[in-house]
Short mmCIF file of C-alpha atoms and ligand atoms in Angstrom, two decimals:
data_model
loop_
_atom_site.label_atom_id
_atom_site.label_comp_id
_atom_site.label_asym_id
_atom_site.label_seq_id
_atom_site.Cartn_x
_atom_site.Cartn_y
_atom_site.Cartn_z
CA MET A 137 -19.21 -9.70 10.95
CA ILE A 138 -15.54 -9.17 10.21
CA THR A 139 -14.01 -8.71 6.77
CA MET A 140 -10.63 -10.41 6.63
CA LYS A 141 -8.19 -9.66 3.88
CA PHE A 142 -5.31 -12.05 3.34
CA GLY A 143 -2.30 -10.84 1.37
CA GLY A 144 -0.08 -12.86 -0.92
CA THR A 145 2.50 -13.80 1.71
CA SER A 146 -0.28 -15.26 3.86
CA LEU A 147 -1.23 -17.49 0.93
CA GLY A 148 2.24 -18.23 -0.36
CA ASP A 149 2.42 -22.00 0.15
CA THR A 150 0.55 -24.96 1.56
CA ARG A 151 1.72 -24.32 5.13
CA ARG A 152 0.48 -20.75 5.06
CA LEU A 153 -2.80 -21.77 3.49
CA ALA A 154 -3.31 -24.36 6.22
CA ASP A 155 -2.72 -21.58 8.76
CA VAL A 156 -5.37 -19.47 7.04
CA VAL A 157 -7.87 -22.28 7.52
CA THR A 158 -7.02 -22.38 11.23
CA ILE A 159 -7.42 -18.62 11.49
CA VAL A 160 -10.82 -18.70 9.80
CA LYS A 161 -11.92 -21.58 12.05
CA THR A 162 -10.77 -19.74 15.16
CA HIS A 163 -12.77 -16.67 14.21
CA ILE A 164 -15.77 -18.37 12.63
CA SER A 165 -18.13 -16.92 15.25
CA THR A 166 -17.35 -13.42 13.92
CA LYS A 167 -19.02 -14.43 10.64
CA PRO A 168 -16.00 -13.64 8.47
CA ALA A 169 -16.01 -12.60 4.84
CA ILE A 170 -12.65 -13.25 3.21
CA VAL A 171 -10.97 -11.09 0.62
CA ALA A 172 -7.81 -12.62 -0.83
CA SER A 173 -4.88 -11.68 -3.03
CA ALA A 174 -3.10 -13.90 -5.49
CA MET A 175 -0.54 -16.31 -4.03
CA SER A 176 2.71 -14.45 -3.40
CA GLY A 177 4.65 -13.68 -6.56
CA ILE A 178 1.86 -14.75 -8.92
CA THR A 179 0.76 -11.28 -10.03
CA ASP A 180 4.37 -10.40 -10.82
CA THR A 181 4.80 -13.64 -12.75
CA LEU A 182 1.58 -13.08 -14.70
CA LEU A 183 2.62 -9.58 -15.72
CA GLU A 184 6.11 -10.75 -16.62
CA THR A 185 4.72 -13.63 -18.66
CA ALA A 186 2.46 -11.24 -20.55
CA ARG A 187 5.50 -9.12 -21.46
CA LEU A 188 7.50 -12.18 -22.44
CA SER A 189 4.64 -13.27 -24.68
CA VAL A 190 4.76 -10.03 -26.62
CA GLN A 191 8.48 -10.51 -27.03
CA ARG A 192 7.78 -14.08 -28.16
CA GLU A 193 10.11 -15.53 -25.56
CA THR A 194 8.31 -18.85 -25.97
CA GLU A 195 10.56 -20.90 -23.73
CA LYS A 196 10.39 -18.46 -20.81
CA VAL A 197 6.63 -18.08 -21.22
CA LYS A 198 6.25 -21.83 -21.06
CA ASN A 199 8.44 -22.11 -17.95
CA ASN A 200 6.52 -19.40 -16.10
CA PHE A 201 3.21 -20.87 -17.13
CA GLU A 202 4.15 -24.36 -15.95
CA ALA A 203 5.56 -23.02 -12.69
CA MET A 204 2.30 -21.21 -11.92
CA LYS A 205 0.29 -24.30 -12.74
CA GLU A 206 2.50 -26.47 -10.60
CA LYS A 207 2.26 -24.09 -7.66
CA HIS A 208 -1.55 -24.12 -7.69
CA PHE A 209 -2.02 -27.82 -8.45
CA ASN A 210 0.36 -28.67 -5.64
CA VAL A 211 -1.95 -26.83 -3.25
CA ALA A 212 -4.93 -28.86 -4.42
CA ASP A 213 -2.96 -32.10 -4.16
CA THR A 214 -1.60 -31.38 -0.72
CA LEU A 215 -4.48 -29.70 1.02
CA ILE A 216 -7.67 -31.18 -0.37
CA LYS A 217 -8.45 -34.56 1.11
CA ASP A 218 -11.74 -35.26 -0.63
CA SER A 219 -10.85 -36.61 -4.08
CA ALA A 220 -14.02 -35.43 -5.85
CA ARG A 221 -13.52 -31.94 -4.50
CA ARG A 222 -9.83 -32.02 -5.42
CA GLU A 223 -10.60 -33.05 -8.98
CA GLU A 224 -13.31 -30.44 -9.29
CA LEU A 225 -10.85 -27.73 -8.22
CA ILE A 226 -8.14 -28.98 -10.58
CA ASP A 227 -10.66 -29.07 -13.44
CA ARG A 228 -11.74 -25.50 -12.77
CA GLN A 229 -8.18 -24.31 -12.44
CA SER A 230 -7.16 -26.16 -15.62
CA ALA A 231 -9.94 -24.40 -17.51
CA ILE A 232 -8.63 -21.08 -16.17
CA PHE A 233 -5.08 -21.94 -17.22
CA ASP A 234 -6.40 -22.79 -20.70
CA GLU A 235 -8.06 -19.41 -20.84
CA LEU A 236 -4.83 -17.76 -19.71
CA ALA A 237 -2.89 -19.66 -22.39
CA SER A 238 -5.17 -18.37 -25.14
CA LEU A 239 -4.92 -14.83 -23.86
CA LEU A 240 -1.13 -15.08 -23.85
CA ARG A 241 -1.20 -16.50 -27.35
CA GLY A 242 -3.40 -13.62 -28.48
CA VAL A 243 -0.98 -11.09 -27.01
CA SER A 244 1.92 -12.84 -28.70
CA LEU A 245 0.19 -13.00 -32.10
CA LEU A 246 -0.88 -9.41 -32.03
CA LYS A 247 2.44 -8.31 -30.57
CA GLU A 248 0.46 -5.86 -28.58
CA LEU A 249 -0.04 -5.59 -24.86
CA SER A 250 -2.52 -2.93 -23.88
CA PRO A 251 -3.31 -1.97 -20.28
CA ARG A 252 -6.64 -3.68 -20.91
CA SER A 253 -4.96 -7.01 -21.75
CA LEU A 254 -2.59 -6.61 -18.83
CA ASP A 255 -5.54 -6.30 -16.44
CA ALA A 256 -7.24 -9.32 -17.95
CA ILE A 257 -4.06 -11.34 -17.46
CA ALA A 258 -3.28 -10.00 -13.97
CA SER A 259 -6.77 -10.93 -12.75
CA PHE A 260 -6.03 -14.65 -13.02
CA GLY A 261 -3.95 -14.65 -9.84
CA GLU A 262 -6.80 -13.69 -7.55
CA ILE A 263 -9.26 -15.99 -9.31
CA LEU A 264 -7.00 -19.03 -8.96
CA SER A 265 -6.17 -18.16 -5.38
CA CYS A 266 -9.75 -17.62 -4.22
CA LEU A 267 -11.06 -20.73 -5.95
CA GLN A 268 -8.55 -22.79 -4.03
CA ILE A 269 -9.17 -21.08 -0.70
CA ALA A 270 -12.92 -21.73 -1.03
CA ALA A 271 -12.25 -25.38 -1.87
CA ILE A 272 -9.82 -25.80 1.03
CA LEU A 273 -12.28 -24.26 3.49
CA ASN A 274 -15.10 -26.49 2.27
CA ASP A 275 -12.78 -29.46 2.55
CA SER A 276 -12.08 -28.55 6.18
CA GLY A 277 -15.77 -28.42 6.98
CA ILE A 278 -16.19 -24.64 6.71
CA PRO A 279 -18.93 -23.84 4.19
CA ALA A 280 -17.44 -21.31 1.76
CA GLU A 281 -18.28 -19.83 -1.62
CA PHE A 282 -16.00 -18.35 -4.26
CA ILE A 283 -16.99 -14.81 -5.28
CA ASP A 284 -15.61 -13.34 -8.49
CA THR A 285 -15.58 -9.57 -7.94
CA ARG A 286 -15.83 -8.94 -11.66
CA LYS A 287 -19.52 -9.51 -11.00
CA VAL A 288 -19.52 -7.26 -7.96
CA ILE A 289 -17.06 -4.38 -8.20
CA ARG A 290 -18.04 -1.96 -10.96
CA THR A 291 -15.31 0.36 -12.15
CA ASP A 292 -14.58 2.77 -14.95
CA ALA A 293 -12.25 1.78 -17.78
CA ARG A 294 -8.99 3.19 -16.41
CA PHE A 295 -7.17 -0.10 -16.74
CA GLY A 296 -4.42 -0.65 -14.21
CA GLU A 297 -5.86 1.82 -11.73
CA ALA A 298 -9.62 1.68 -12.21
CA VAL A 299 -11.94 3.92 -10.24
CA VAL A 300 -14.76 2.23 -8.35
CA ASP A 301 -18.39 3.16 -8.93
CA PHE A 302 -19.66 2.82 -5.38
CA SER A 303 -23.33 3.27 -6.17
CA VAL A 304 -23.40 0.00 -8.12
CA THR A 305 -20.69 -1.78 -6.13
CA ASP A 306 -22.05 -1.26 -2.62
CA THR A 307 -25.53 -2.47 -3.54
CA ARG A 308 -24.16 -5.56 -5.22
CA ILE A 309 -21.89 -6.37 -2.30
CA ARG A 310 -24.83 -6.25 0.06
CA GLU A 311 -27.10 -8.23 -2.25
CA ILE A 312 -24.58 -10.96 -2.91
CA LEU A 313 -22.64 -11.24 0.32
CA LEU A 314 -25.09 -10.61 3.13
CA PRO A 315 -27.40 -13.57 2.32
CA LEU A 316 -24.34 -15.86 2.35
CA ILE A 317 -23.18 -14.49 5.69
CA ASP A 318 -26.69 -14.98 7.07
CA ARG A 319 -26.51 -18.64 6.08
CA SER A 320 -23.06 -18.95 7.74
CA ILE A 321 -21.30 -19.40 4.43
CA VAL A 322 -17.89 -17.75 4.19
CA PRO A 323 -17.60 -15.74 0.96
CA VAL A 324 -14.10 -15.91 -0.53
CA ILE A 325 -13.83 -12.73 -2.51
CA THR A 326 -11.21 -11.93 -5.14
CA GLY A 327 -9.24 -8.84 -4.19
CA PHE A 328 -7.74 -6.40 -6.69
CA ILE A 329 -10.15 -6.93 -9.61
CA GLY A 330 -13.41 -5.54 -10.92
CA SER A 331 -15.09 -4.93 -14.23
CA THR A 332 -16.52 -2.16 -16.35
CA GLU A 333 -20.15 -1.69 -17.25
CA THR A 334 -19.54 -3.66 -20.43
CA GLY A 335 -17.89 -6.51 -18.56
CA LEU A 336 -14.21 -5.82 -19.26
CA THR A 337 -11.85 -6.92 -16.50
CA THR A 338 -10.10 -4.14 -14.59
CA THR A 339 -7.72 -3.94 -11.65
CA LEU A 340 -7.61 -1.45 -8.80
CA GLY A 341 -3.84 -0.89 -8.90
CA ARG A 342 -0.98 -2.95 -7.46
CA SER A 343 -1.66 -4.11 -3.92
CA GLY A 344 -5.30 -3.34 -4.61
CA SER A 345 -6.62 -6.22 -2.49
CA ASP A 346 -6.40 -4.09 0.63
CA TYR A 347 -8.68 -1.65 -1.12
CA THR A 348 -11.14 -4.44 -1.96
CA GLY A 349 -11.05 -5.44 1.71
CA SER A 350 -11.93 -1.93 2.73
CA ILE A 351 -14.70 -1.64 0.11
CA VAL A 352 -16.27 -4.94 1.20
CA GLY A 353 -15.90 -4.16 4.91
CA ALA A 354 -17.51 -0.76 4.45
CA ALA A 355 -20.42 -1.89 2.27
CA THR A 356 -21.29 -4.81 4.55
CA GLY A 357 -21.02 -2.68 7.68
CA SER A 358 -18.44 -5.04 9.17
CA ALA A 359 -17.49 -4.50 12.81
CA GLU A 360 -13.83 -4.41 11.78
CA ILE A 361 -11.67 -4.96 8.72
CA TRP A 362 -8.70 -7.19 9.44
CA ILE A 363 -5.72 -6.96 7.13
CA TRP A 364 -3.74 -10.17 7.60
CA THR A 365 -0.12 -9.64 6.67
CA ASP A 366 3.37 -10.72 7.72
CA VAL A 367 4.10 -8.24 10.52
CA ASP A 368 2.59 -7.84 13.98
CA GLY A 369 1.29 -4.39 13.22
CA VAL A 370 2.32 -0.81 12.68
CA MET A 371 5.56 -0.06 14.45
CA THR A 372 7.06 2.98 16.15
CA ALA A 373 9.99 2.83 13.70
CA ASP A 374 11.56 0.48 11.21
CA PRO A 375 12.84 -2.39 13.37
CA ARG A 376 15.63 -3.11 10.90
CA TYR A 377 17.26 0.18 11.76
CA VAL A 378 15.97 1.22 15.15
CA LYS A 379 16.69 -0.56 18.41
CA GLY A 380 13.62 -0.74 20.63
CA ALA A 381 11.09 -0.27 17.82
CA ARG A 382 7.78 -1.79 18.90
CA VAL A 383 4.26 -2.44 17.71
CA LEU A 384 1.66 0.26 18.31
CA SER A 385 -1.60 -1.07 19.73
CA ALA A 386 -3.75 1.68 18.27
CA ILE A 387 -3.43 4.65 15.94
CA SER A 388 -5.85 6.96 14.15
CA TYR A 389 -6.63 6.92 10.43
CA ARG A 390 -4.85 10.25 10.16
CA GLU A 391 -1.75 8.94 11.85
CA ALA A 392 -1.76 5.86 9.63
CA ALA A 393 -2.06 8.01 6.50
CA GLU A 394 0.73 10.27 7.65
CA MET A 395 3.00 7.35 8.51
CA SER A 396 2.45 5.63 5.20
CA TYR A 397 3.32 8.83 3.40
CA PHE A 398 6.61 8.78 5.26
CA GLY A 399 7.33 5.28 4.15
CA ALA A 400 6.15 3.21 7.11
CA LYS A 401 4.81 -0.04 5.69
CA VAL A 402 1.27 0.51 6.91
CA ILE A 403 -1.54 0.74 4.47
CA HIS A 404 -2.12 2.90 1.44
CA PRO A 405 -4.17 5.97 2.41
CA LYS A 406 -6.56 5.40 -0.50
CA THR A 407 -7.26 1.94 0.87
CA MET A 408 -8.68 3.38 4.04
CA LEU A 409 -11.18 5.76 2.43
CA PRO A 410 -14.24 3.45 2.33
CA ALA A 411 -13.51 2.35 5.90
CA ILE A 412 -13.08 5.93 7.08
CA GLU A 413 -16.31 6.99 5.42
CA HIS A 414 -18.25 4.28 7.26
CA ASP A 415 -16.15 4.65 10.42
CA ILE A 416 -15.03 1.03 10.40
CA PRO A 417 -11.82 0.23 12.27
CA ILE A 418 -9.02 -1.53 10.41
CA ARG A 419 -6.84 -3.99 12.27
CA ILE A 420 -3.42 -5.07 11.02
CA LYS A 421 -2.79 -8.71 11.99
CA ASN A 422 0.04 -11.17 11.48
CA THR A 423 -0.71 -14.58 9.91
CA PHE A 424 2.64 -15.78 11.25
CA ASN A 425 1.65 -14.74 14.79
CA PRO A 426 -2.15 -14.79 14.81
CA THR A 427 -2.73 -14.41 18.54
CA HIS A 428 -1.00 -11.02 18.58
CA PRO A 429 -3.72 -8.34 18.79
CA GLY A 430 -2.05 -6.28 16.06
CA THR A 431 -2.64 -2.56 15.50
CA LEU A 432 -6.10 -1.05 15.45
CA ILE A 433 -6.55 1.91 13.10
CA SER A 434 -9.68 3.90 13.82
CA SER A 435 -11.18 7.38 13.78
CA SER A 436 -10.29 8.39 17.30
CA ALA A 437 -6.73 8.96 18.37
CA PRO A 438 -6.74 6.49 21.21
CA GLU A 439 -5.99 7.71 24.69
CA THR A 440 -2.55 6.37 25.25
CA LYS A 441 0.26 8.14 27.01
CA GLN A 442 2.19 7.98 23.80
CA ILE A 443 2.21 11.29 21.99
CA VAL A 444 4.79 10.66 19.32
CA LYS A 445 3.75 7.48 17.55
CA ASN A 446 6.29 6.99 14.87
CA VAL A 447 9.60 8.22 13.58
CA THR A 448 10.78 7.49 10.06
CA SER A 449 13.26 8.70 7.54
CA ILE A 450 12.92 9.10 3.82
CA ASP A 451 16.40 8.71 2.48
CA HIS A 452 18.51 9.90 -0.45
CA LEU A 453 16.77 13.17 -1.22
CA SER A 454 18.01 16.55 -2.37
CA LEU A 455 17.48 19.96 -0.92
CA VAL A 456 17.17 22.88 -3.30
CA ALA A 457 17.43 26.36 -1.84
CA ILE A 458 16.57 29.61 -3.60
CA GLU A 459 18.12 32.51 -1.76
CA GLY A 460 18.66 36.18 -2.11
CA ASN A 461 18.15 39.49 -0.34
CA GLY A 462 15.99 40.74 -3.20
CA MET A 463 13.34 38.10 -2.51
CA LEU A 464 12.10 39.91 0.58
CA GLY A 465 8.49 41.00 0.22
CA VAL A 466 8.37 40.13 -3.47
CA PRO A 467 5.14 38.26 -4.15
CA GLY A 468 5.13 35.35 -6.54
CA VAL A 469 8.53 33.79 -5.88
CA SER A 470 7.02 30.66 -4.30
CA ALA A 471 4.35 30.47 -6.98
CA ARG A 472 7.04 30.51 -9.65
CA ILE A 473 9.07 27.84 -7.88
CA PHE A 474 6.10 25.49 -7.63
CA THR A 475 4.81 26.17 -11.12
CA THR A 476 8.25 25.45 -12.54
CA LEU A 477 8.56 22.21 -10.63
CA ALA A 478 5.02 21.16 -11.49
CA ARG A 479 5.75 21.73 -15.17
CA ILE A 480 8.66 19.31 -15.08
CA LYS A 481 6.65 16.94 -12.87
CA VAL A 482 8.87 17.04 -9.82
CA ASN A 483 7.19 16.04 -6.60
CA VAL A 484 7.95 18.45 -3.75
CA MET A 485 8.24 16.48 -0.53
CA MET A 486 8.86 19.29 1.93
CA ILE A 487 8.90 23.08 1.90
CA SER A 488 10.39 25.49 4.34
CA GLN A 489 10.66 29.25 4.32
CA ALA A 490 11.82 31.37 7.19
CA SER A 491 9.81 34.52 7.77
CA SER A 492 12.74 36.67 6.72
CA GLU A 493 11.85 35.38 3.24
CA HIS A 494 15.50 35.33 2.43
CA ASN A 495 15.49 31.66 1.56
CA VAL A 496 12.96 29.13 0.33
CA CYS A 497 14.00 25.55 0.45
CA ILE A 498 12.35 22.49 -0.92
CA VAL A 499 13.13 18.82 -0.69
CA ILE A 500 12.74 16.64 -3.77
CA PRO A 501 13.75 13.15 -4.89
CA GLN A 502 17.44 13.01 -5.65
CA LYS A 503 16.89 11.69 -9.17
CA ASP A 504 15.10 14.93 -10.07
CA SER A 505 17.69 17.34 -8.67
CA GLU A 506 19.57 18.23 -11.85
CA ASN A 507 16.40 18.83 -13.80
CA ALA A 508 14.92 20.89 -11.02
CA VAL A 509 18.00 23.09 -10.64
CA ASP A 510 18.21 23.69 -14.40
CA ALA A 511 14.53 24.59 -14.64
CA LEU A 512 14.68 26.92 -11.63
CA GLN A 513 17.84 28.59 -12.88
CA SER A 514 16.24 29.40 -16.18
CA GLU A 515 12.98 30.53 -14.52
CA PHE A 516 14.89 32.95 -12.27
CA LYS A 517 17.52 33.97 -14.83
CA THR A 518 16.56 37.63 -14.85
CA ASP A 519 16.28 37.78 -11.07
CA ILE A 520 19.69 36.14 -10.73
CA SER A 521 21.35 38.61 -13.09
CA ALA A 522 19.60 41.48 -11.27
CA LYS A 523 21.05 39.99 -8.04
CA ASN A 524 17.61 39.72 -6.43
CA ILE A 525 18.35 36.09 -6.16
CA ASP A 526 21.87 34.95 -5.37
CA ALA A 527 21.64 31.41 -6.50
CA VAL A 528 19.77 28.17 -6.75
CA LYS A 529 21.71 25.92 -4.43
CA LEU A 530 21.66 22.17 -4.38
CA GLN A 531 22.52 19.87 -1.52
CA THR A 532 22.29 16.19 -2.33
CA GLU A 533 22.24 13.20 0.02
CA VAL A 534 19.86 14.51 2.61
CA SER A 535 17.11 12.71 4.47
CA ILE A 536 13.74 13.84 5.83
CA ILE A 537 13.10 12.66 9.34
CA ALA A 538 9.42 12.76 10.22
CA ILE A 539 7.80 12.34 13.58
CA VAL A 540 4.09 11.64 13.60
CA GLY A 541 1.44 11.74 16.27
CA GLU A 542 -2.03 13.23 16.39
CA ARG A 543 -1.73 14.26 20.02
CA MET A 544 1.36 16.32 19.30
CA LYS A 545 -1.16 19.04 18.57
CA GLY A 546 -1.25 21.37 21.49
CA THR A 547 1.33 19.38 23.45
CA ARG A 548 4.21 21.54 24.49
CA GLY A 549 7.80 20.48 24.34
CA ILE A 550 7.71 18.02 21.46
CA ALA A 551 9.89 20.12 19.19
CA GLY A 552 12.14 20.99 22.13
CA LYS A 553 12.65 17.39 23.04
CA THR A 554 13.26 16.41 19.44
CA PHE A 555 15.93 19.02 18.89
CA SER A 556 17.73 18.43 22.16
CA ALA A 557 17.86 14.73 21.35
CA LEU A 558 19.38 15.58 17.98
CA ALA A 559 21.85 18.01 19.50
CA GLN A 560 22.95 15.43 22.03
CA ALA A 561 23.45 12.90 19.26
CA GLY A 562 25.57 15.45 17.41
CA VAL A 563 23.18 15.73 14.47
CA ASN A 564 22.97 18.98 12.57
CA VAL A 565 19.47 19.98 11.41
CA VAL A 566 19.50 21.48 7.93
CA ALA A 567 15.83 22.53 7.64
CA ILE A 568 12.57 22.16 9.55
CA ALA A 569 8.86 22.12 8.70
CA GLN A 570 5.75 21.69 10.75
CA GLY A 571 2.31 22.04 9.22
CA SER A 572 -0.34 23.75 11.30
CA SER A 573 -2.14 20.42 11.65
CA GLU A 574 0.69 19.68 14.10
CA LEU A 575 0.34 16.03 13.12
CA ASN A 576 3.93 15.81 12.09
CA ILE A 577 7.25 17.57 12.37
CA SER A 578 9.62 17.02 9.49
CA LEU A 579 13.23 17.93 9.50
CA VAL A 580 16.08 17.55 7.10
CA VAL A 581 19.43 16.11 8.08
CA GLU A 582 22.43 14.97 6.10
CA GLN A 583 22.00 11.43 4.87
CA GLU A 584 24.87 10.07 6.94
CA ASP A 585 23.22 11.39 10.13
CA ALA A 586 19.79 9.87 9.39
CA PRO A 587 20.13 6.55 11.28
CA LYS A 588 21.56 8.33 14.30
CA ALA A 589 18.79 10.94 14.17
CA VAL A 590 15.96 8.40 14.00
CA GLN A 591 17.44 6.39 16.86
CA ALA A 592 17.99 9.47 19.02
CA ILE A 593 14.42 10.70 18.56
CA HIS A 594 13.00 7.22 19.13
CA ASP A 595 14.98 6.92 22.35
CA ALA A 596 13.92 10.37 23.50
CA PHE A 597 10.21 9.60 23.21
CA GLN A 598 10.44 6.13 24.64
CA GLU A 599 9.03 7.13 28.01
CA LEU A 600 6.23 9.34 26.72
N1 LIG B 77 -2.16 -9.41 -6.35
C1 LIG B 77 -2.17 -7.98 -6.51
C2 LIG B 77 -0.76 -7.44 -6.48
O1 LIG B 77 0.17 -8.18 -6.26
C3 LIG B 77 -3.02 -7.32 -5.50
C4 LIG B 77 -2.57 -7.48 -4.08
O2 LIG B 77 -1.72 -8.29 -3.77
O3 LIG B 77 -3.10 -6.77 -3.22
O4 LIG B 77 -0.57 -6.28 -6.68
MG1 MG B 78 0.37 -8.50 -3.19
#
């Protein structure tokens, strides 16, 4: 069997939903289980409406509410031919909208919106969406059953970002879904939501439907997990900025995790964990171009000639350098830097220290630079007045360029090729880091050089 997760953009309107039916029909022999998000924009609207309710913005609440209703009822009207089935769906959805209305009223009366209420309200998007997908499939002659994951996915009570209890969840998934699959019924499973032991609704964090897809795929032992989205797959670079960027046919879990860290729109690393644990490949597929094979993400770095898989930039960062001749051989300088930054909750994105120990530099988000410099200056005040440390220097508007590829490990010449490409493009490299995993090389350039740098590296590795 295959677990197929459809994201909001794949469910955004009646045309897209009709395409989903075609996709499921085409792949019916794989015995699909479907995990679906809310229709695009609905989760945002639900959360916004909840906030507007607390503020008693009655008119805006009403407009949002009616717009959501209209969007869903239009789907039923347009896509469901059988009138009894259409009415049944509209009745069920009306009941859900009534329930939503009373929740919103409650929030407004109490003037209080807890994370718990937010989760309860956010969950409506997936419920409405999956009810309609199941009805549409049935109407097209594909036996399907709506599955509310509040009865399946057990979580703790960390509302907004609940943690899954796999011992309960996996058993329930198998008990509930496998008999349906055996009878050739397509389960249509709500992504994103779960519930606590006492039955309170929780969510798995924004974009959590991918995670549900991975959980379901893993527990059912699916052959693959397909994430249906709006791009052909994972690309070698951002096609908006890089000429010649193309889709990668296969990458490893590690490469995918690394790329998503560096901002490639791939898949959240947490999402992959259940799949990784059960060694189930994830395939990124495009609902707008369904015959494209997409990108396969699996445990083995596939044997392609390509060694560098991806080049990205993270833009608008700051580089903070702590320098001084007195730092040489003095233990504890790095520890103090990181403790200081941890205390003020600054995320360090890259670290580099030359072995002369004369200079430690770190890259952080630009918005944190002033805070970080102040905190470091006061931490090293004594060392600065003793001239062990010259200064805490700040360089704003820099960019980290990262190149990722599992097979870079042990391959000679990658760094050489990267730096000659940069030199030829006239790009000055400010700092460099490569972890011993050799999975990525990161380097810092001035912001204005970033597009040129990414393009030059991409061009250089084109023929690899
Ligand atoms: N509907 C939820 C969200 O928008 C979950 C998802 O789309 O994956 O965050
Ligand atoms: Mg979404």
